[in-house]
Every structure is written in structure tokens, then in C-alpha cells.
PDB file of C-alpha atoms (C1' of nucleotides) in Angstrom:
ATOM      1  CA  UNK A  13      33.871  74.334 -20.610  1.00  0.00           C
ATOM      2  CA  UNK A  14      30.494  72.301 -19.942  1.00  0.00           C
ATOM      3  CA  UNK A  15      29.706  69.703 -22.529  1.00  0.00           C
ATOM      4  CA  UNK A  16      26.625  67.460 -21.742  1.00  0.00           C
ATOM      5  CA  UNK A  17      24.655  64.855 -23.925  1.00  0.00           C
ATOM      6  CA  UNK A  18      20.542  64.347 -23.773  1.00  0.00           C
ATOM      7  CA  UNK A  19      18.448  62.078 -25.149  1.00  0.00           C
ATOM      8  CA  UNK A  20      15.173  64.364 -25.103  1.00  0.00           C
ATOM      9  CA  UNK A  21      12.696  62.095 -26.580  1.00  0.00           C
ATOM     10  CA  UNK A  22      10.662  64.303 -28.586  1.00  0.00           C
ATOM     11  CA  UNK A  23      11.799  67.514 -29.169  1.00  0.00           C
ATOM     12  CA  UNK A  24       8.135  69.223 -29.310  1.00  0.00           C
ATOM     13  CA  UNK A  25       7.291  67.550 -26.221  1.00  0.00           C
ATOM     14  CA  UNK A  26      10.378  68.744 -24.464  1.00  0.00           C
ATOM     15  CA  UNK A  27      10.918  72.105 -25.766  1.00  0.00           C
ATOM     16  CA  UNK A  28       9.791  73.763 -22.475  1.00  0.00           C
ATOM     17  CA  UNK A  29      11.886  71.488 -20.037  1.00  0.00           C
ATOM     18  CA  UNK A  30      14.946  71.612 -22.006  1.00  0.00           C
ATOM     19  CA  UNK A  31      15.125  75.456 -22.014  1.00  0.00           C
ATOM     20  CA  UNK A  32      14.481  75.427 -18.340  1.00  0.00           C
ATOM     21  CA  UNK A  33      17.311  73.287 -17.844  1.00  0.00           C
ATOM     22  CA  UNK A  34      19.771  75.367 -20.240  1.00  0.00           C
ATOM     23  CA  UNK A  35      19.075  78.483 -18.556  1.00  0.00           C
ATOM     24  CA  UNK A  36      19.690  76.174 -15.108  1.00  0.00           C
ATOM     25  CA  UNK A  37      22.752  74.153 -16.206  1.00  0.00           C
ATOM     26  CA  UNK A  38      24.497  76.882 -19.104  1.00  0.00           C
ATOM     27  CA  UNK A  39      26.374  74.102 -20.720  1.00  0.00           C
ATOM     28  CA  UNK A  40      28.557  75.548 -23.203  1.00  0.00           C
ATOM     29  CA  UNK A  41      28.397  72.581 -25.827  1.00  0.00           C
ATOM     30  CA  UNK A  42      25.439  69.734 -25.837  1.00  0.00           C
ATOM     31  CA  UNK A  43      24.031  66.649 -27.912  1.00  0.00           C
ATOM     32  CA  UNK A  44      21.086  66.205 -28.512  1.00  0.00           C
ATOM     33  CA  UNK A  45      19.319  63.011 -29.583  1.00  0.00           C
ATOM     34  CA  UNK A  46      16.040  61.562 -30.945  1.00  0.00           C
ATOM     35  CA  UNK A  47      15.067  64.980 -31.783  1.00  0.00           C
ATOM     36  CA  UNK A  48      11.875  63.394 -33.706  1.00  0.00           C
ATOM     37  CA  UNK A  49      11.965  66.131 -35.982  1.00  0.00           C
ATOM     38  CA  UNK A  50      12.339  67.060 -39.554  1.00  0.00           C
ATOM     39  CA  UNK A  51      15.269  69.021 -39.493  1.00  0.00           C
ATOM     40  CA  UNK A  52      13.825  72.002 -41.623  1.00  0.00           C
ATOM     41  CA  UNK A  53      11.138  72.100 -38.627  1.00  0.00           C
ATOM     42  CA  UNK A  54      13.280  72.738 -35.829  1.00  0.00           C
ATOM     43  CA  UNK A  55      12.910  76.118 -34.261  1.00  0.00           C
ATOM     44  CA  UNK A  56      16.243  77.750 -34.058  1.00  0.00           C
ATOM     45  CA  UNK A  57      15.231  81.493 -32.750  1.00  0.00           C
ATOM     46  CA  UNK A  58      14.182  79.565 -29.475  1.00  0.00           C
ATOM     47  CA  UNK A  59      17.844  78.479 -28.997  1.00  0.00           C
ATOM     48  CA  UNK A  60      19.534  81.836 -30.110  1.00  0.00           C
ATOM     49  CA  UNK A  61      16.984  83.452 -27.819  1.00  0.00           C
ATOM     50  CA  UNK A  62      18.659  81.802 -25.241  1.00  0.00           C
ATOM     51  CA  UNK A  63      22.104  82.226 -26.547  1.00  0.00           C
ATOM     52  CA  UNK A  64      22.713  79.072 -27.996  1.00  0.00           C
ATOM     53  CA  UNK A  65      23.272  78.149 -31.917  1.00  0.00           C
ATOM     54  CA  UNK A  66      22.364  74.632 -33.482  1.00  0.00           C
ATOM     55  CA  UNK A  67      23.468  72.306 -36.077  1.00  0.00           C
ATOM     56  CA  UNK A  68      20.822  69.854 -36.833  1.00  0.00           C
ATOM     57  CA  UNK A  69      20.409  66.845 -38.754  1.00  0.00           C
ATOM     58  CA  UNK A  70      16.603  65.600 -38.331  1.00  0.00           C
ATOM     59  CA  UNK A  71      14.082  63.487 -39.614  1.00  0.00           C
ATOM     60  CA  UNK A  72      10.389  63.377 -39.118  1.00  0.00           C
ATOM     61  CA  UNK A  73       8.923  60.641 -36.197  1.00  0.00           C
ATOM     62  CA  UNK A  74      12.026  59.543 -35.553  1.00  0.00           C
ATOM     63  CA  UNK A  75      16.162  59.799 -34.550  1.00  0.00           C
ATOM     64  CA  UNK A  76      17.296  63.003 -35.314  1.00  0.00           C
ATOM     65  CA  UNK A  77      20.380  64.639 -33.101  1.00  0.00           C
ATOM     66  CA  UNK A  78      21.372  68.638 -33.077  1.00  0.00           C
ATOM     67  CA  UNK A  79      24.739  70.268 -31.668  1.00  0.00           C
ATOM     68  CA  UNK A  80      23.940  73.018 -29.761  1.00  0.00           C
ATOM     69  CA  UNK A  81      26.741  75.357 -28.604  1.00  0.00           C
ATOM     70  CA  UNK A  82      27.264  78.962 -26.957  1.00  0.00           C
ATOM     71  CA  UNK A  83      29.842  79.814 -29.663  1.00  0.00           C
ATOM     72  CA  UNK A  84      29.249  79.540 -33.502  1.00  0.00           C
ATOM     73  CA  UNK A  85      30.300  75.774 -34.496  1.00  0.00           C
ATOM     74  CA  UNK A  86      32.171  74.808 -37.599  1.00  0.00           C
ATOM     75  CA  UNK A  87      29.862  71.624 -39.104  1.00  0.00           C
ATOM     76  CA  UNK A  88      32.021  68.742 -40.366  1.00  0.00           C
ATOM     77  CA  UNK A  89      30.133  65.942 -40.761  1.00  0.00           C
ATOM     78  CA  UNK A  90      26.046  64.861 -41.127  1.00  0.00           C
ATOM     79  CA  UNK A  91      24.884  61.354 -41.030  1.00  0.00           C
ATOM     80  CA  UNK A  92      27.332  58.489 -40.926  1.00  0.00           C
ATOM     81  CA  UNK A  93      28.901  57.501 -43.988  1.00  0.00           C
ATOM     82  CA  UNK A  94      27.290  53.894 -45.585  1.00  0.00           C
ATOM     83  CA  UNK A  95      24.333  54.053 -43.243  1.00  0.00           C
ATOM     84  CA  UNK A  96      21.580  56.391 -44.156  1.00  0.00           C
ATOM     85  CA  UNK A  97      19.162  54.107 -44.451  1.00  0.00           C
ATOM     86  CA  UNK A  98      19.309  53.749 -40.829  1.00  0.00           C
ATOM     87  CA  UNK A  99      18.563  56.911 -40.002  1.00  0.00           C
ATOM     88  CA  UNK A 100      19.659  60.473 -38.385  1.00  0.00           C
ATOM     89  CA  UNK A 101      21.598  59.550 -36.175  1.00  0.00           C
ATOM     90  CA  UNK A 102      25.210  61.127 -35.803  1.00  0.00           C
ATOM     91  CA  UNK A 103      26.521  64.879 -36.248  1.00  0.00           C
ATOM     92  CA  UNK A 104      29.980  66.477 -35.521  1.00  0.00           C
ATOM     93  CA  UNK A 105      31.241  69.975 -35.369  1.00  0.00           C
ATOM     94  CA  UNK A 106      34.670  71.926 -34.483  1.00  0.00           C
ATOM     95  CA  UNK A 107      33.493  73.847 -31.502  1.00  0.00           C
ATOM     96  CA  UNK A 108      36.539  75.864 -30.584  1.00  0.00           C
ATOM     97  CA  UNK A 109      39.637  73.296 -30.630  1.00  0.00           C
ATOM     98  CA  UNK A 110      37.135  70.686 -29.489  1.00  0.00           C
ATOM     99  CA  UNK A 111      35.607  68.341 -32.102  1.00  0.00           C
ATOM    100  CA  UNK A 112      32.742  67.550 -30.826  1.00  0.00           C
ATOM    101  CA  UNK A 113      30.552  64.678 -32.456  1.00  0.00           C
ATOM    102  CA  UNK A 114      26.880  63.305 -31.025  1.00  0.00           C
ATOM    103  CA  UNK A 115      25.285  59.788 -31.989  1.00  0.00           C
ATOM    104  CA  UNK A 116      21.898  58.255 -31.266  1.00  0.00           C
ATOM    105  CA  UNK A 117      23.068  54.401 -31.764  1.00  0.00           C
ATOM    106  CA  UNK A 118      20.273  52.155 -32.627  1.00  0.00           C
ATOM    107  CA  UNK A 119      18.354  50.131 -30.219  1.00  0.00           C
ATOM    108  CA  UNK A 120      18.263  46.474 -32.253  1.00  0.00           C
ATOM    109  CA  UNK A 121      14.742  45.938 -30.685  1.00  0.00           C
ATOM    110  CA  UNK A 122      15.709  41.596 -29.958  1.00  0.00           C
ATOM    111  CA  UNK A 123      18.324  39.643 -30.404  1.00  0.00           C
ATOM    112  CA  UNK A 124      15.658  37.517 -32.632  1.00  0.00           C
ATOM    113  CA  UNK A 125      14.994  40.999 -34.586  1.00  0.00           C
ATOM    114  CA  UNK A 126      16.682  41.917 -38.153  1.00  0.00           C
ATOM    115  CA  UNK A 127      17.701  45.369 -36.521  1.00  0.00           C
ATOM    116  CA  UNK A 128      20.088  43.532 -34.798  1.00  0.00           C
ATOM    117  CA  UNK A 129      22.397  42.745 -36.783  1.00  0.00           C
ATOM    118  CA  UNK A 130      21.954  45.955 -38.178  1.00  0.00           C
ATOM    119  CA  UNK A 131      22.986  47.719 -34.853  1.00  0.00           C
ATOM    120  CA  UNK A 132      26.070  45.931 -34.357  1.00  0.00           C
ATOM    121  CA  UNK A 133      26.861  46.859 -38.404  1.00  0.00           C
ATOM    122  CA  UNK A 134      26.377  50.402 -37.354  1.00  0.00           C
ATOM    123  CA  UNK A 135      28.841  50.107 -34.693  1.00  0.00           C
ATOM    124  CA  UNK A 136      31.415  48.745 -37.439  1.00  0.00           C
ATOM    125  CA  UNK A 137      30.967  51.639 -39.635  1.00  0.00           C
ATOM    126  CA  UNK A 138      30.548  54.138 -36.545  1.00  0.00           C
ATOM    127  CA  UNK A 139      34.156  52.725 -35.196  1.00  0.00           C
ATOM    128  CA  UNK A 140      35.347  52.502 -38.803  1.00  0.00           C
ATOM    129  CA  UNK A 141      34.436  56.254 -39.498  1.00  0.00           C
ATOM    130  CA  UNK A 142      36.141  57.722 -36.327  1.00  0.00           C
ATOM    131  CA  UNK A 143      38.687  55.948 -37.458  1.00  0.00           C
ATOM    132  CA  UNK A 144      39.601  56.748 -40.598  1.00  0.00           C
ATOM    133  CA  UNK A 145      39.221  60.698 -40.237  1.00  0.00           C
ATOM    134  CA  UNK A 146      41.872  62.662 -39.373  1.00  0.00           C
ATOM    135  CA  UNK A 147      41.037  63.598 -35.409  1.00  0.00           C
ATOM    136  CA  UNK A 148      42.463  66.340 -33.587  1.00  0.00           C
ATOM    137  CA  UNK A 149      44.154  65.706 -29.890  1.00  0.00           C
ATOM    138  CA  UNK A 150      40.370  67.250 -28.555  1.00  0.00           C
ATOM    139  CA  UNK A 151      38.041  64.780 -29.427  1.00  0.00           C
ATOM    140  CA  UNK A 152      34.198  63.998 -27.806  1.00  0.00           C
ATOM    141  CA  UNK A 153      31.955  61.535 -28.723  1.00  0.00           C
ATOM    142  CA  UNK A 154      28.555  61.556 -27.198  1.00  0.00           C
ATOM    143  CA  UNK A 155      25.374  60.494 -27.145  1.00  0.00           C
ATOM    144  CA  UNK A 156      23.018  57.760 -26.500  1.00  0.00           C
ATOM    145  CA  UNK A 157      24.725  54.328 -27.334  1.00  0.00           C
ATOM    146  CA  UNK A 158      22.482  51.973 -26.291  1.00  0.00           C
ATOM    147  CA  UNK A 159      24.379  49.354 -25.277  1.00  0.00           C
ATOM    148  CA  UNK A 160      25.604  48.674 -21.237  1.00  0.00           C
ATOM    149  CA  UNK A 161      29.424  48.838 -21.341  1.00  0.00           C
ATOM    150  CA  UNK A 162      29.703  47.039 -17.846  1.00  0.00           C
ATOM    151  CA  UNK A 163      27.623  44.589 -15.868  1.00  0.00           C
ATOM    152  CA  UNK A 164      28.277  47.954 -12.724  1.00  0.00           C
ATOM    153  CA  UNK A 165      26.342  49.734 -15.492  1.00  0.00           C
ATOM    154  CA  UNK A 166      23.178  47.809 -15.379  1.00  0.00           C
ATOM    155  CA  UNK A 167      20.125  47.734 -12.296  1.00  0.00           C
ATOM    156  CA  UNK A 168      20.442  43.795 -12.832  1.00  0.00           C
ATOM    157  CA  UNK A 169      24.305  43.614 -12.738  1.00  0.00           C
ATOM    158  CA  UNK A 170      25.743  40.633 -14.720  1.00  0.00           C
ATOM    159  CA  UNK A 171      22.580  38.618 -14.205  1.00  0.00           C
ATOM    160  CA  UNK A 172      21.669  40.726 -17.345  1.00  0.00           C
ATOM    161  CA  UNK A 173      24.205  39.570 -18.998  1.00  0.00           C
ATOM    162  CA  UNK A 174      22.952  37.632 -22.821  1.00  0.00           C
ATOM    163  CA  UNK A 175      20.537  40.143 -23.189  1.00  0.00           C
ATOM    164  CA  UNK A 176      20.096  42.784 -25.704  1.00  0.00           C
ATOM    165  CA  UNK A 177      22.123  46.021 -24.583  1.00  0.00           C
ATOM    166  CA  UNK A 178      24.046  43.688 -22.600  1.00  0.00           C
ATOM    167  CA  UNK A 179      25.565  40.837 -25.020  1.00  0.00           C
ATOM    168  CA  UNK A 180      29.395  40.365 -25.720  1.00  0.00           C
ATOM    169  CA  UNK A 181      28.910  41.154 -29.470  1.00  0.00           C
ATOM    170  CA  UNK A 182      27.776  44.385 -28.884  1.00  0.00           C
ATOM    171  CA  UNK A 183      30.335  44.861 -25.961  1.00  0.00           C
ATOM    172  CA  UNK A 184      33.061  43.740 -28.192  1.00  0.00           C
ATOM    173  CA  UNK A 185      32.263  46.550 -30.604  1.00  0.00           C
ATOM    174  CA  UNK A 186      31.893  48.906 -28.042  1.00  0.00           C
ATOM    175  CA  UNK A 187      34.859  48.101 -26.842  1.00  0.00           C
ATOM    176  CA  UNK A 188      36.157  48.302 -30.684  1.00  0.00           C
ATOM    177  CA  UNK A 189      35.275  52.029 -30.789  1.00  0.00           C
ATOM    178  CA  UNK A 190      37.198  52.695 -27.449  1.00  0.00           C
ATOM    179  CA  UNK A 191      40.005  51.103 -29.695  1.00  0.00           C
ATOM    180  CA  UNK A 192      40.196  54.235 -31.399  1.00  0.00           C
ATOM    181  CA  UNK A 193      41.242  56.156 -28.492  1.00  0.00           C
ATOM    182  CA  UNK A 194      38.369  56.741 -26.470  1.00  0.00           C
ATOM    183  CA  UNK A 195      38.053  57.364 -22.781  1.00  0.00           C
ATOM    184  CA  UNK A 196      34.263  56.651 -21.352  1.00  0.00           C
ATOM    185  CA  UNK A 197      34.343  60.071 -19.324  1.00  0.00           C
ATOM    186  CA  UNK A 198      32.427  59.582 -16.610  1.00  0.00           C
ATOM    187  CA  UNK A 199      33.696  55.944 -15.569  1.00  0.00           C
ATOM    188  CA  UNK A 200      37.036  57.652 -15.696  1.00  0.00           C
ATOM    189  CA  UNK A 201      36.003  60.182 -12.883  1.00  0.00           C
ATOM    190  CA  UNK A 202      34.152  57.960 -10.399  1.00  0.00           C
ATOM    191  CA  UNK A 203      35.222  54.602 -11.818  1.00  0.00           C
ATOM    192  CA  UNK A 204      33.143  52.764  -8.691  1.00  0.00           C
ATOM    193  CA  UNK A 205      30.043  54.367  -8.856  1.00  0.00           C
ATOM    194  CA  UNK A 206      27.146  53.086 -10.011  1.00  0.00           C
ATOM    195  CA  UNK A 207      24.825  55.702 -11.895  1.00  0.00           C
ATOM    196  CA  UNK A 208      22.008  55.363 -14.322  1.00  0.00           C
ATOM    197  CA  UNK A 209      20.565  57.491 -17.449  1.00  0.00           C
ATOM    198  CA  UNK A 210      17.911  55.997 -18.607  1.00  0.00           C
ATOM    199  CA  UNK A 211      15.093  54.430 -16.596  1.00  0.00           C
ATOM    200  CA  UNK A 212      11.777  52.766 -18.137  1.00  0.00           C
ATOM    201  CA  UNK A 213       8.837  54.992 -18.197  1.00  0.00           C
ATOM    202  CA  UNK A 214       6.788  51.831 -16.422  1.00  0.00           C
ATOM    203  CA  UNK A 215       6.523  50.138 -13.476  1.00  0.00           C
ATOM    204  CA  UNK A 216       8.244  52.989 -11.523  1.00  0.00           C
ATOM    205  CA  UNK A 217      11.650  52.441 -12.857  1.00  0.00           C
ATOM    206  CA  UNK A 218      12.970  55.695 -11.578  1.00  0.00           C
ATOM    207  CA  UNK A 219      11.999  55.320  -8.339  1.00  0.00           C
ATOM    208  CA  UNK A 220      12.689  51.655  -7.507  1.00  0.00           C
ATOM    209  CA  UNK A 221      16.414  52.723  -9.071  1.00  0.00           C
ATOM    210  CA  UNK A 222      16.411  50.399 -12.053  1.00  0.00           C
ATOM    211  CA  UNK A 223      18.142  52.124 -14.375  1.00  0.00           C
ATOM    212  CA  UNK A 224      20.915  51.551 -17.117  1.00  0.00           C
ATOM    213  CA  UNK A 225      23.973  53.469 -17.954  1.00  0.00           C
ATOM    214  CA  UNK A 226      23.526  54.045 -21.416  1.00  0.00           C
ATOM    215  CA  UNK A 227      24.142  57.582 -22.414  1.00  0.00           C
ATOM    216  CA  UNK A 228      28.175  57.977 -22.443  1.00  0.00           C
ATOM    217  CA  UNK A 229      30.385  60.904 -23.108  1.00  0.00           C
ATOM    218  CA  UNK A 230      33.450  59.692 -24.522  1.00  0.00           C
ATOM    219  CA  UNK A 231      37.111  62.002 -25.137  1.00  0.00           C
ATOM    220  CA  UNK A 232      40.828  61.271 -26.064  1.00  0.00           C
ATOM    221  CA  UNK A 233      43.202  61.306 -24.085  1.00  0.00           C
ATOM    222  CA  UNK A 234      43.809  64.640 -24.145  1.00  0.00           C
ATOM    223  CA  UNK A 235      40.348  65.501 -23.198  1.00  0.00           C
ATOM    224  CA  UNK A 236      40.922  63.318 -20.133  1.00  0.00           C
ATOM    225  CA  UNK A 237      43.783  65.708 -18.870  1.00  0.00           C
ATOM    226  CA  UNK A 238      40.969  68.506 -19.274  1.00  0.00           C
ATOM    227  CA  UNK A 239      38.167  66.506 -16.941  1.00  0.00           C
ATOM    228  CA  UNK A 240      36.954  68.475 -13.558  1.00  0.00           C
ATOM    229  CA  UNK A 241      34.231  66.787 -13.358  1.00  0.00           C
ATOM    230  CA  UNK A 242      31.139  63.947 -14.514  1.00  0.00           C
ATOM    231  CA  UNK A 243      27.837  63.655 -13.434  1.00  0.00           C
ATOM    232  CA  UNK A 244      24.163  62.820 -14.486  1.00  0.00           C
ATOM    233  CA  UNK A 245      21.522  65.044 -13.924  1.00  0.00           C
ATOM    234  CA  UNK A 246      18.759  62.842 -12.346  1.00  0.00           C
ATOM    235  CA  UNK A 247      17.200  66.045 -11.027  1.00  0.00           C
ATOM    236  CA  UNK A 248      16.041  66.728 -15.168  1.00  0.00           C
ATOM    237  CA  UNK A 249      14.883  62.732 -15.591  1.00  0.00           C
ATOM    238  CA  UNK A 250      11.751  64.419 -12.950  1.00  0.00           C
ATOM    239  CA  UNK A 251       8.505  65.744 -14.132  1.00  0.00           C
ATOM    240  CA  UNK A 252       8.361  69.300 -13.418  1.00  0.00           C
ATOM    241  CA  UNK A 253       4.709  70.488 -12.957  1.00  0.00           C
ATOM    242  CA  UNK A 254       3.322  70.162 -16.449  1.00  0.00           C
ATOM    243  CA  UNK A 255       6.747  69.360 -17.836  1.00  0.00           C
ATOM    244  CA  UNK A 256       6.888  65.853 -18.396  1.00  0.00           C
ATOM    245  CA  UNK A 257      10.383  64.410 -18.736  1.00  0.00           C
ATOM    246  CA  UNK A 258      12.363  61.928 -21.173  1.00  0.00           C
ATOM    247  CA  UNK A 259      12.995  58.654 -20.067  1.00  0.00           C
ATOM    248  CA  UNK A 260      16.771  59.844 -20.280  1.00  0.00           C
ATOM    249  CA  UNK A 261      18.288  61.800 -17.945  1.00  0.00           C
ATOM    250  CA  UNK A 262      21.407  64.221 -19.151  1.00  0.00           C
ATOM    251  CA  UNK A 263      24.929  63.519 -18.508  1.00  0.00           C
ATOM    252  CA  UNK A 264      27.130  66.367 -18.283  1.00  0.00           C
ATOM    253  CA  UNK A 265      30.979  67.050 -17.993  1.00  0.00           C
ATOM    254  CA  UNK A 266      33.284  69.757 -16.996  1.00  0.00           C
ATOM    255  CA  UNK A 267      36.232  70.571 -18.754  1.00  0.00           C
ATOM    256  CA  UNK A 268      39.146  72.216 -17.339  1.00  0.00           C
TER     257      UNK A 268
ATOM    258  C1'  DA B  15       4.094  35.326 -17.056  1.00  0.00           C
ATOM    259  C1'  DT B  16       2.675  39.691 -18.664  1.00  0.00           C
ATOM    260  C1'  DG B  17       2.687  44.470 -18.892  1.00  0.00           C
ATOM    261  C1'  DG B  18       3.268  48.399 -16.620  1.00  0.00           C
ATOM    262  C1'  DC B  19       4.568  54.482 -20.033  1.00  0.00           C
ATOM    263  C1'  DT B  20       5.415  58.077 -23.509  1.00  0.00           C
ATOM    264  C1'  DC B  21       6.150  59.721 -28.013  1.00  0.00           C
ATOM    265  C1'  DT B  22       4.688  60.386 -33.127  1.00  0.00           C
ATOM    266  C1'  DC B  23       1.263  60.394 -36.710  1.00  0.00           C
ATOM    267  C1'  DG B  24      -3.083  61.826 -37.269  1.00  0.00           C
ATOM    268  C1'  DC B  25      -7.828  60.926 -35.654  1.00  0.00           C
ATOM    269  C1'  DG B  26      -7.638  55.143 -34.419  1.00  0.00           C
ATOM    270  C1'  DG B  27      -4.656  52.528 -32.914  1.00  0.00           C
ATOM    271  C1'  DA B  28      -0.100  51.011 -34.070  1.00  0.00           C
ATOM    272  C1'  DG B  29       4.931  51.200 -33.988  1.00  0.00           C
ATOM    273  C1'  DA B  30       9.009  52.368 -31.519  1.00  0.00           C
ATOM    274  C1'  DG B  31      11.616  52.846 -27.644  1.00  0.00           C
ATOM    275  C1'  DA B  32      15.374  50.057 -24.180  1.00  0.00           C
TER     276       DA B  32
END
DNA sequence: ATGGCTCTCGCGGAGAGA
């Protein structure tokens, strides 16, 4: 089983590249994030066309994720409970014996900034939600967290350190949410490597290999038993004639 | 030291992203 998570950026202005890469990759589950898309909008016969259905919980401009999955998914929860005035930004599904949830975590803009605070309060209810529902052994949580768990998972190493994405209170509730009995995926597959997937549209980013490591796919333990493999899919982070890319590139892992 | 790019909305330029 192929699960993956994407943070598309747009899903009008990636419509093209993402089926392209479906068709490529056939992942049998995936997130999507910051669909930027009302959620009565979003153009299911091009998925089914392509075999896949979708769960979707949108917005217009901004956030939005969608589940989309080879086999018919069983929708459990839409928007996180206490925050909705944050915005779309998490969805979960049975898919098979796998629950399978996707989050777009907010960004918190500056330290300085009111949405801030907010982020890390997001995190309390996001850890505080998982939490208090009544998991099965298969669990995923994926998505785009915005926040670097590891000074390894930054272009800047620890000198980053302080800064937003990379401060110990939003480590700390990172680290929280792995309380719950959550494995980061792919650290638990190549836990040396250093891999990026998300690089700044300016200045090159992509090229001169500063990136961050921001988009995680996270299982029980269970899941863990089930990993064959974790990887990110730089090759999709490329412009492809026309196709401009997101700034995100997707991560993807195989299941046993 | 700063901004460097791309997206959305909507038709000019601003806000958001990370």
C-alpha cells in the first residue's frame, strides 16, 4: 500500500501536474493540502477519471486538504474540533483498516506575529484531539506541519535554531503529538539522511539545496512494522514544461 | 541588509506562504 502526502499549493494551478504524477506514482492513499479551494468547487470526475475518490474539506483562497484514495474511504472527521476559525485544515478517513488523517498546520508568520501563538494552540488541540479519540492499531497522520522536528532537518542545521519553524515551543509540541504514539516515518527508515520538502520559490532554493523537512508522514507503531519504504519525490518539486510546480515536494511511503 | 517567487482575488496591487 502507497500512502504519500502533498502540499500542492493551489489546486487550479496544479491540477495538470498532480494527475501526471498519480498516473506516474499510483499511490493508493494521499493528502492533500492547501487545496485553495472552496470545497463545493473541487472537481471530483477528474480524480474518478483517474481512479481515485476524494474527501474534501475546502475553503476559498486559502488551506483546504482532500483524502484521495483508490478504494472508497469511510469519512470520520472534518475540521479540527475548537479551531475553525483557523481554517481547513485537517481531514481523516478509514481507508481499509488504515485510519488515515491529513493536516495543513499553520505557518505562525513571526514569532512577533499574533498567529503565533495561535499555531502552537493548534498544536494543543491537534495533539489533544488524536488523543482523545478512540484510534485503531493502523494509524497515519500526514501532512504539512510546518515546523522542523530536528536541527538534521533544516539547510541551516542548528544555527537555525530560535527561529520560527525551528523554536523549542513549537518542538516541544511537536514532540507532544509524537506523545500520542507517533512514529515520524521517514526518519524511522533512513534516520541519517538528510532530505528536504519544501524549498523557497526565490533565490534558487532548490538548486543551491536549501531546503526544510517539513512535510512528515507520521504512523503507530503498528504501521511501523508495515514500512518498506520512505522517500521524497524531488523529481515532482521540478517544473515540467508548462507545469509549474509547488514549492513542496511529495513525500511518499510504502507499506508492507 | 534586503529581497529574490508563486498563488489567490479580481483587474490593481496586496496578502500569504515558510
Amino acid at each position: 500500500m502507497r500512502i504519500a502526502t502533498w502540499n500542492i499549493n493551489g489546486l487550479k494551478a496544479r491540477l495538470e501536474l498532480l494527475k501526471l504524477w498519480l498516473e506516474e506514482r499510483q499511490p493508493d492513499v494521499v493528502g492533500l493540502q492547501e487545496l485553495k479551494t472552496p470545497t463545493a468547487e473541487f472537481p471530483h470526475e477528474v480524480f474518478k477519471a483517474l481512479g481515485y475518490h476524494a474527501l474534501v474539506h475546502g475553503q476559498k483562497s486559502w488551506n483546504g486538504v482532500a483524502i484521495l484514495s483508490k478504494e472508497p474511504a469511510t469519512h470520520l472527521q472534518t475540521g479540527l474540533p475548537g479551531e475553525d476559525e483557523m481554517g481547513s485544515r485537517l481531514i481523516t478517513a478509514m481507508v481499509g483498516d488504515l485510519e488515515f488523517s491529513t493536516v495543513y498546520c499553520p505557518n505562525g508568520k513571526t514569532l512577533e506575529h499574533e498567529d503565533y501563538g495561535r499555531k502552537l494552540k493548534w498544536f494543543e488541540s491537534l495533539k489533544a484531539h488524536w488523543q482523545e479519540k478512540a484510534r485503531g492499531d493502523h494509524a497515519v497522520m500526514c501532512g504539512d506541519f510546518n515546523i522542523v522536528p530536528d536541527p538534521k532537518d533544516s539547510w541551516q542545521g542548528n544555527t537555525a535554531d530560535g527561529e520560527i519553524f525551528h523554536t523549542e515551543a513549537e518542538r516541544t509540541r511537536y514532540q507532544a503529538l509524537l506523545g500520542t504514539g507517533l512514529i515520524d516515518l521517514f526518519r524511522h527508515h533512513a534516520p541519517d539522511d538528510q532530505a528536504f520538502s519544501w524549498w523557497d520559490y526565490r533565490g534558487g532554493a532548490f538548486h543551491r539545496r536549501h531546503g526544510l523537512r517539513i512535510d512528515l508522514i507520521l504512523g503507530t507503531s503498528p504501521v511501523t512494522t508495515r514500512l518498506a519504504s520512505a522517500s521524497i519525490d524531488r523529481e515532482y518539486r521540478k517544473k515540467r514544461g508548462e507545469l509549474t510546480a509547488s514549492d513542496h515536494a511529495p513525500v511518499i511511503v510504502d507499506l508492507k
